[in-house]
Coordinates of C-alpha atoms in Angstrom, one line a residue:
M16 CA 138.0 1.8 104.6
L17 CA 136.4 2.9 101.6
Q18 CA 137.7 0.6 99.1
M19 CA 137.1 -2.3 101.6
F20 CA 133.0 -0.3 101.3
K21 CA 132.1 0.4 98.2
E22 CA 133.7 -3.3 97.0
L23 CA 130.8 -4.4 99.2
T24 CA 128.6 -1.9 98.0
E25 CA 129.7 -3.2 94.2
V26 CA 128.5 -7.1 95.6
Q27 CA 125.3 -7.0 97.7
S28 CA 124.3 -5.5 93.8
Y29 CA 123.6 -9.8 93.7
W30 CA 122.2 -9.9 96.2
V31 CA 119.8 -13.1 95.3
D32 CA 117.0 -13.9 97.7
L33 CA 118.1 -18.0 99.3
M34 CA 116.1 -20.8 100.9
L35 CA 117.3 -23.6 102.2
N36 CA 116.7 -27.4 102.0
P37 CA 119.0 -30.2 103.5
L38 CA 121.5 -31.8 101.0
N39 CA 121.3 -35.3 102.0
A40 CA 117.6 -38.0 102.6
V41 CA 119.1 -38.5 105.7
S42 CA 120.2 -35.1 107.6
N43 CA 120.5 -34.2 111.4
V44 CA 118.9 -30.8 110.7
V45 CA 116.2 -27.9 111.3
I46 CA 115.0 -25.4 108.7
S47 CA 112.8 -23.2 109.5
T48 CA 108.9 -22.9 108.1
D49 CA 110.2 -19.8 105.8
Q50 CA 113.8 -21.6 105.4
R51 CA 115.9 -19.6 106.5
Q52 CA 116.9 -20.8 108.8
V53 CA 119.1 -23.7 110.0
T54 CA 119.4 -25.1 113.2
V55 CA 121.1 -28.5 114.4
G56 CA 119.5 -31.7 115.7
Q57 CA 118.5 -32.3 118.8
Q58 CA 119.9 -36.0 118.2
S59 CA 124.3 -34.3 118.2
V60 CA 126.5 -36.8 116.5
F61 CA 127.6 -37.6 120.4
S62 CA 124.3 -39.6 120.9
D63 CA 125.3 -43.3 121.1
V64 CA 122.7 -44.1 118.7
H65 CA 122.4 -42.0 115.4
P66 CA 120.6 -42.2 112.9
C67 CA 123.4 -41.0 110.6
N68 CA 126.5 -41.9 109.4
P69 CA 129.0 -40.9 112.3
C70 CA 132.5 -41.0 110.1
D71 CA 130.9 -37.5 108.9
F72 CA 128.7 -34.4 109.4
S73 CA 127.3 -35.3 105.9
A74 CA 123.5 -34.9 108.1
F75 CA 124.4 -31.1 108.3
D76 CA 124.9 -30.5 104.9
V77 CA 122.4 -27.6 104.2
V78 CA 122.2 -26.1 100.1
G79 CA 120.0 -23.4 99.0
T80 CA 117.5 -24.4 96.6
Q81 CA 118.6 -21.9 93.9
H82 CA 121.7 -23.5 91.7
F83 CA 123.0 -21.4 89.7
S84 CA 124.8 -22.5 86.3
S85 CA 126.2 -18.9 84.7
G86 CA 126.4 -15.2 86.3
K87 CA 127.8 -13.7 89.6
Y88 CA 125.1 -14.0 93.0
Y89 CA 125.5 -12.7 96.9
W90 CA 124.4 -13.4 100.3
E91 CA 124.9 -13.0 103.8
V92 CA 124.2 -15.3 106.3
D93 CA 124.5 -13.6 110.8
V94 CA 126.6 -16.7 112.1
S95 CA 126.1 -14.1 115.1
G96 CA 127.0 -16.9 118.7
K97 CA 127.9 -20.0 116.5
I98 CA 131.1 -21.0 118.2
A99 CA 131.4 -23.4 114.7
W100 CA 131.0 -23.3 111.8
L101 CA 130.8 -23.6 108.2
L102 CA 129.9 -22.2 104.5
G103 CA 130.1 -21.1 100.8
V104 CA 129.5 -23.2 98.0
Y105 CA 129.1 -27.3 96.7
S106 CA 129.1 -27.9 93.4
T107 CA 129.3 -31.7 92.8
P108 CA 132.5 -33.5 91.5
S109 CA 132.0 -34.1 88.1
N110 CA 135.1 -37.8 88.6
L111 CA 132.2 -39.3 91.1
N112 CA 135.2 -42.9 91.4
R113 CA 137.2 -40.3 93.2
K114 CA 139.1 -41.2 95.6
K115 CA 136.9 -41.0 98.7
S116 CA 138.3 -38.7 101.6
S117 CA 139.4 -39.8 105.1
G118 CA 136.5 -39.7 107.2
F119 CA 136.6 -38.8 111.1
V120 CA 134.3 -39.5 114.6
F121 CA 133.9 -36.3 116.1
N122 CA 135.5 -36.2 119.8
P123 CA 135.3 -32.8 121.3
S124 CA 138.6 -33.5 123.9
V125 CA 140.8 -33.9 121.0
N126 CA 141.6 -31.3 117.8
D127 CA 141.2 -33.7 115.1
S128 CA 142.1 -32.5 112.0
N129 CA 140.8 -34.3 109.4
A130 CA 137.0 -33.9 110.6
Y131 CA 137.2 -31.7 107.4
S132 CA 139.0 -33.4 105.8
R133 CA 136.1 -33.6 102.6
F134 CA 136.0 -30.2 102.7
R135 CA 138.0 -28.7 99.6
P136 CA 137.7 -28.1 96.3
E137 CA 138.3 -31.2 94.9
N138 CA 135.7 -33.1 96.9
G139 CA 133.6 -29.8 95.4
Y140 CA 133.4 -27.5 98.4
W141 CA 134.8 -23.8 98.6
V142 CA 134.8 -23.1 101.9
I143 CA 135.4 -21.3 104.6
G144 CA 134.5 -21.8 109.1
L145 CA 135.1 -21.6 112.1
Q146 CA 135.8 -24.1 115.3
N147 CA 136.3 -23.4 118.8
K148 CA 135.5 -20.4 119.2
S149 CA 138.5 -18.6 117.9
E150 CA 139.6 -20.9 115.1
Y151 CA 138.5 -18.9 111.0
S152 CA 139.8 -21.3 108.6
A153 CA 139.8 -22.1 104.9
F154 CA 140.1 -25.4 103.1
E155 CA 142.5 -26.1 99.7
D156 CA 143.0 -28.9 97.8
S157 CA 146.4 -30.4 98.7
P158 CA 148.6 -33.9 97.7
T159 CA 147.3 -35.7 101.0
S160 CA 144.4 -37.1 101.9
D161 CA 143.8 -33.7 103.7
P162 CA 143.1 -30.3 103.3
K163 CA 145.4 -27.8 103.1
V164 CA 143.9 -26.3 106.4
L165 CA 144.7 -22.1 105.7
T166 CA 144.4 -20.4 109.4
L167 CA 142.2 -17.3 108.0
Y168 CA 142.9 -13.9 110.6
M169 CA 139.7 -11.8 112.2
A170 CA 140.4 -8.4 113.0
V171 CA 137.1 -8.3 113.9
P172 CA 135.5 -11.9 115.3
P173 CA 132.0 -11.5 111.4
L174 CA 128.4 -11.6 112.7
R175 CA 128.1 -11.9 109.6
V176 CA 129.2 -13.5 106.4
G177 CA 128.7 -12.1 102.7
V178 CA 129.3 -14.3 99.7
F179 CA 129.9 -13.3 96.4
L180 CA 130.3 -16.4 93.9
D181 CA 130.7 -15.1 89.9
Y182 CA 130.9 -18.2 87.8
E183 CA 132.5 -17.4 84.9
E184 CA 135.2 -15.9 86.1
G185 CA 135.3 -19.1 88.8
D186 CA 135.4 -17.5 92.0
V187 CA 134.5 -17.3 95.6
S188 CA 134.4 -14.5 97.6
F189 CA 133.5 -13.9 102.0
F190 CA 133.7 -10.3 103.2
N191 CA 133.0 -9.5 107.1
V192 CA 129.8 -7.5 106.3
T193 CA 130.8 -6.5 110.4
N194 CA 133.7 -5.1 110.0
Q195 CA 133.2 -2.3 106.4
G196 CA 132.8 -5.5 104.3
S197 CA 136.1 -5.9 104.9
L198 CA 137.4 -9.4 102.2
I199 CA 137.9 -12.9 104.7
Y200 CA 139.7 -14.7 101.6
K201 CA 139.3 -15.5 97.9
F202 CA 139.0 -18.5 96.0
S203 CA 140.5 -17.4 92.9
K204 CA 140.6 -20.3 89.5
C205 CA 136.7 -22.6 90.9
H206 CA 136.4 -25.6 88.4
F207 CA 132.9 -26.2 88.5
S208 CA 131.8 -29.9 86.9
Q209 CA 128.3 -28.8 87.7
T210 CA 125.9 -26.3 89.0
A211 CA 126.8 -24.4 92.2
Y212 CA 124.6 -24.4 95.8
P213 CA 125.8 -22.8 98.2
Y214 CA 126.5 -24.5 100.8
F215 CA 125.9 -23.8 104.5
N216 CA 126.5 -26.7 107.6
P217 CA 125.7 -25.2 110.9
W218 CA 128.4 -28.2 112.2
N219 CA 128.2 -29.5 116.0
C220 CA 127.0 -25.5 117.4
P221 CA 122.7 -25.4 118.6
V222 CA 123.0 -21.3 118.1
P223 CA 121.1 -21.0 113.8
M224 CA 123.0 -20.3 110.8
T225 CA 120.7 -16.9 109.4
L226 CA 120.0 -15.7 106.3
C227 CA 119.5 -12.8 106.1
P228 CA 117.2 -11.0 103.5
P229 CA 118.4 -9.0 100.2
G230 CA 119.4 -4.8 101.5
S231 CA 118.9 -6.0 105.3

Protein backbone atom coordinates (compact mmCIF):
# COMPACT_ATOMS: atom_id res chain seq x y z
CA MET A 1 0.00 0.00 0.00
CA LEU A 2 2.87 2.35 0.81
CA GLN A 3 4.45 1.61 -2.58
CA MET A 4 1.16 2.35 -4.36
CA PHE A 5 0.81 5.64 -2.51
CA LYS A 6 4.40 6.56 -3.37
CA GLU A 7 3.87 5.88 -7.07
CA LEU A 8 0.62 7.87 -7.12
CA THR A 9 2.28 10.80 -5.35
CA GLU A 10 5.11 10.74 -7.92
CA VAL A 11 2.83 10.87 -10.98
CA GLN A 12 0.63 13.50 -9.34
CA SER A 13 3.61 15.84 -9.43
CA TYR A 14 2.94 16.06 -13.19
CA TRP A 15 -0.71 17.10 -12.71
CA VAL A 16 -1.87 19.50 -15.43
CA ASP A 17 -4.90 21.78 -15.44
CA LEU A 18 -7.08 20.64 -18.35
CA MET A 19 -10.23 21.86 -20.06
CA LEU A 20 -12.56 20.00 -22.40
CA ASN A 21 -13.56 20.35 -26.07
CA PRO A 22 -15.69 18.12 -28.35
CA LEU A 23 -13.47 16.24 -30.81
CA ASN A 24 -15.94 16.45 -33.70
CA ALA A 25 -17.92 19.29 -35.26
CA VAL A 26 -21.15 17.33 -34.79
CA SER A 27 -21.39 16.24 -31.18
CA ASN A 28 -23.97 15.05 -28.69
CA VAL A 29 -22.36 16.25 -25.49
CA VAL A 30 -22.84 19.24 -23.22
CA ILE A 31 -19.70 20.82 -21.76
CA SER A 32 -19.98 23.09 -18.73
CA THR A 33 -19.06 26.77 -18.95
CA ASP A 34 -15.84 26.17 -17.03
CA GLN A 35 -15.02 23.35 -19.51
CA ARG A 36 -14.39 20.84 -16.73
CA GLN A 37 -17.52 18.71 -16.95
CA VAL A 38 -19.07 16.75 -19.81
CA THR A 39 -22.55 15.25 -20.00
CA VAL A 40 -24.27 13.33 -22.76
CA GLY A 41 -26.69 15.52 -24.73
CA GLN A 42 -30.42 15.41 -24.20
CA GLN A 43 -30.96 13.91 -27.63
CA SER A 44 -29.61 10.43 -26.92
CA VAL A 45 -28.37 7.90 -29.47
CA PHE A 46 -31.52 5.89 -28.91
CA SER A 47 -33.62 8.57 -30.62
CA ASP A 48 -35.00 7.78 -34.06
CA VAL A 49 -34.12 11.28 -35.19
CA HIS A 50 -30.47 11.93 -34.43
CA PRO A 51 -28.15 14.25 -36.37
CA CYS A 52 -25.09 12.07 -35.74
CA ASN A 53 -24.10 8.79 -37.36
CA PRO A 54 -25.96 6.03 -35.48
CA CYS A 55 -23.22 3.55 -36.38
CA ASP A 56 -20.65 4.93 -33.95
CA PHE A 57 -20.42 6.97 -30.79
CA SER A 58 -18.04 9.60 -32.20
CA ALA A 59 -20.62 12.20 -31.18
CA PHE A 60 -19.54 11.54 -27.57
CA ASP A 61 -15.81 12.08 -28.24
CA VAL A 62 -14.26 14.79 -26.06
CA VAL A 63 -10.59 15.75 -25.77
CA GLY A 64 -8.55 18.10 -23.65
CA THR A 65 -7.87 21.56 -25.06
CA GLN A 66 -4.19 20.91 -24.35
CA HIS A 67 -2.20 18.51 -26.51
CA PHE A 68 1.20 16.96 -25.90
CA SER A 69 4.14 15.99 -28.11
CA SER A 70 6.70 15.43 -25.35
CA GLY A 71 6.98 15.21 -21.59
CA LYS A 72 4.97 13.70 -18.71
CA TYR A 73 1.41 14.63 -17.76
CA TYR A 74 -1.21 13.53 -15.24
CA TRP A 75 -4.91 14.29 -14.74
CA GLU A 76 -7.79 12.92 -12.69
CA VAL A 77 -11.42 12.34 -13.64
CA ASP A 78 -14.40 12.00 -11.30
CA VAL A 79 -16.60 9.17 -12.62
CA SER A 80 -18.67 8.63 -9.48
CA GLY A 81 -22.25 7.60 -10.16
CA LYS A 82 -21.61 6.65 -13.79
CA ILE A 83 -22.58 3.22 -15.16
CA ALA A 84 -20.56 3.64 -18.37
CA TRP A 85 -17.56 5.70 -19.49
CA LEU A 86 -14.33 5.66 -21.51
CA LEU A 87 -11.19 7.65 -20.88
CA GLY A 88 -7.50 7.69 -21.71
CA VAL A 89 -5.39 9.15 -24.52
CA TYR A 90 -6.13 9.81 -28.19
CA SER A 91 -3.70 10.51 -31.03
CA THR A 92 -4.68 10.82 -34.70
CA PRO A 93 -3.40 7.72 -36.52
CA SER A 94 -0.76 8.36 -39.19
CA ASN A 95 -2.37 6.00 -41.70
CA LEU A 96 -5.47 7.91 -42.74
CA ASN A 97 -6.30 5.19 -45.26
CA ARG A 98 -6.37 2.50 -42.60
CA LYS A 99 -9.20 0.01 -42.74
CA LYS A 100 -12.16 1.37 -40.85
CA SER A 101 -13.27 -0.57 -37.79
CA SER A 102 -16.66 -2.23 -37.91
CA GLY A 103 -19.61 -0.01 -37.08
CA PHE A 104 -22.44 -0.77 -34.71
CA VAL A 105 -25.88 0.27 -33.67
CA PHE A 106 -26.26 0.30 -29.90
CA ASN A 107 -29.14 -1.76 -28.55
CA PRO A 108 -29.38 -1.78 -24.75
CA SER A 109 -30.88 -5.29 -24.81
CA VAL A 110 -27.97 -6.77 -26.75
CA ASN A 111 -24.42 -7.31 -25.50
CA ASP A 112 -22.68 -6.22 -28.69
CA SER A 113 -18.90 -6.62 -28.60
CA ASN A 114 -18.61 -4.39 -31.69
CA ALA A 115 -19.76 -1.43 -29.61
CA TYR A 116 -16.12 -0.79 -28.76
CA SER A 117 -14.63 -1.78 -32.12
CA ARG A 118 -12.85 1.50 -32.86
CA PHE A 119 -11.32 1.90 -29.40
CA ARG A 120 -7.90 0.35 -29.90
CA PRO A 121 -4.31 1.62 -30.18
CA GLU A 122 -4.25 0.97 -33.95
CA ASN A 123 -6.97 3.59 -34.32
CA GLY A 124 -5.28 6.04 -31.96
CA TYR A 125 -7.12 5.16 -28.73
CA TRP A 126 -5.39 4.03 -25.53
CA VAL A 127 -8.42 3.77 -23.28
CA ILE A 128 -10.10 1.83 -20.53
CA GLY A 129 -13.82 1.83 -19.84
CA LEU A 130 -16.81 0.80 -17.79
CA GLN A 131 -20.01 -0.72 -19.13
CA ASN A 132 -23.08 -2.29 -17.55
CA LYS A 133 -22.33 -0.70 -14.15
CA SER A 134 -19.56 -3.11 -13.13
CA GLU A 135 -17.68 -4.41 -16.20
CA TYR A 136 -14.27 -2.74 -16.49
CA SER A 137 -12.17 -3.32 -19.62
CA ALA A 138 -9.03 -2.29 -21.44
CA PHE A 139 -8.89 -2.36 -25.25
CA GLU A 140 -5.81 -3.65 -27.07
CA ASP A 141 -5.11 -4.41 -30.73
CA SER A 142 -5.97 -7.78 -32.26
CA PRO A 143 -5.70 -9.44 -35.70
CA THR A 144 -9.46 -9.00 -36.25
CA SER A 145 -11.60 -5.91 -36.85
CA ASP A 146 -12.53 -5.87 -33.16
CA PRO A 147 -10.17 -5.01 -30.30
CA LYS A 148 -8.84 -7.49 -27.77
CA VAL A 149 -10.99 -6.75 -24.73
CA LEU A 150 -9.23 -7.36 -21.43
CA THR A 151 -11.38 -7.67 -18.32
CA LEU A 152 -10.07 -5.59 -15.41
CA TYR A 153 -10.70 -6.71 -11.84
CA MET A 154 -11.47 -3.94 -9.36
CA ALA A 155 -11.28 -4.71 -5.65
CA VAL A 156 -12.71 -1.23 -5.09
CA PRO A 157 -14.76 0.39 -7.90
CA PRO A 158 -13.05 3.66 -8.85
CA LEU A 159 -14.96 6.87 -8.23
CA ARG A 160 -11.93 8.81 -9.39
CA VAL A 161 -9.44 7.70 -12.05
CA GLY A 162 -5.96 9.10 -12.56
CA VAL A 163 -4.34 9.03 -16.01
CA PHE A 164 -0.57 9.38 -16.51
CA LEU A 165 1.03 9.93 -19.90
CA ASP A 166 4.78 9.55 -20.45
CA TYR A 167 5.14 10.58 -24.09
CA GLU A 168 8.81 9.67 -24.59
CA GLU A 169 8.49 6.26 -22.92
CA GLY A 170 5.22 5.56 -24.70
CA ASP A 171 3.35 4.73 -21.50
CA VAL A 172 -0.28 5.41 -20.59
CA SER A 173 -1.15 4.37 -17.03
CA PHE A 174 -4.45 4.40 -15.15
CA PHE A 175 -4.76 4.64 -11.36
CA ASN A 176 -7.64 3.92 -9.01
CA VAL A 177 -7.39 6.99 -6.80
CA THR A 178 -10.31 5.67 -4.73
CA ASN A 179 -8.25 2.59 -3.79
CA GLN A 180 -4.99 4.12 -2.52
CA GLY A 181 -3.80 4.83 -6.06
CA SER A 182 -3.61 1.19 -7.18
CA LEU A 183 -2.61 0.65 -10.80
CA ILE A 184 -5.64 -0.28 -12.93
CA TYR A 185 -3.86 -0.85 -16.25
CA LYS A 186 -0.83 0.29 -18.23
CA PHE A 187 -0.31 0.55 -21.99
CA SER A 188 3.41 0.26 -22.80
CA LYS A 189 5.44 1.01 -25.92
CA CYS A 190 2.70 3.19 -27.35
CA HIS A 191 3.50 4.78 -30.71
CA PHE A 192 2.00 8.26 -30.92
CA SER A 193 2.17 9.26 -34.59
CA GLN A 194 1.15 12.83 -33.77
CA THR A 195 0.36 14.92 -30.71
CA ALA A 196 -1.55 13.15 -27.95
CA TYR A 197 -4.76 14.43 -26.35
CA PRO A 198 -6.47 13.50 -23.10
CA TYR A 199 -9.61 11.62 -24.17
CA PHE A 200 -13.03 11.41 -22.49
CA ASN A 201 -16.30 9.76 -23.47
CA PRO A 202 -19.41 9.90 -21.23
CA TRP A 203 -20.92 7.09 -23.31
CA ASN A 204 -24.69 6.68 -22.95
CA CYS A 205 -24.80 7.49 -19.21
CA PRO A 206 -26.40 10.85 -18.28
CA VAL A 207 -24.25 11.27 -15.15
CA PRO A 208 -21.42 13.74 -15.90
CA MET A 209 -17.67 13.13 -16.04
CA THR A 210 -15.74 15.85 -14.23
CA LEU A 211 -12.11 16.92 -14.47
CA CYS A 212 -10.57 17.32 -11.02
CA PRO A 213 -8.52 20.48 -10.37
CA PRO A 214 -4.83 19.85 -9.68
CA GLY A 215 -4.19 18.95 -6.05
CA SER A 216 -7.84 18.46 -5.22
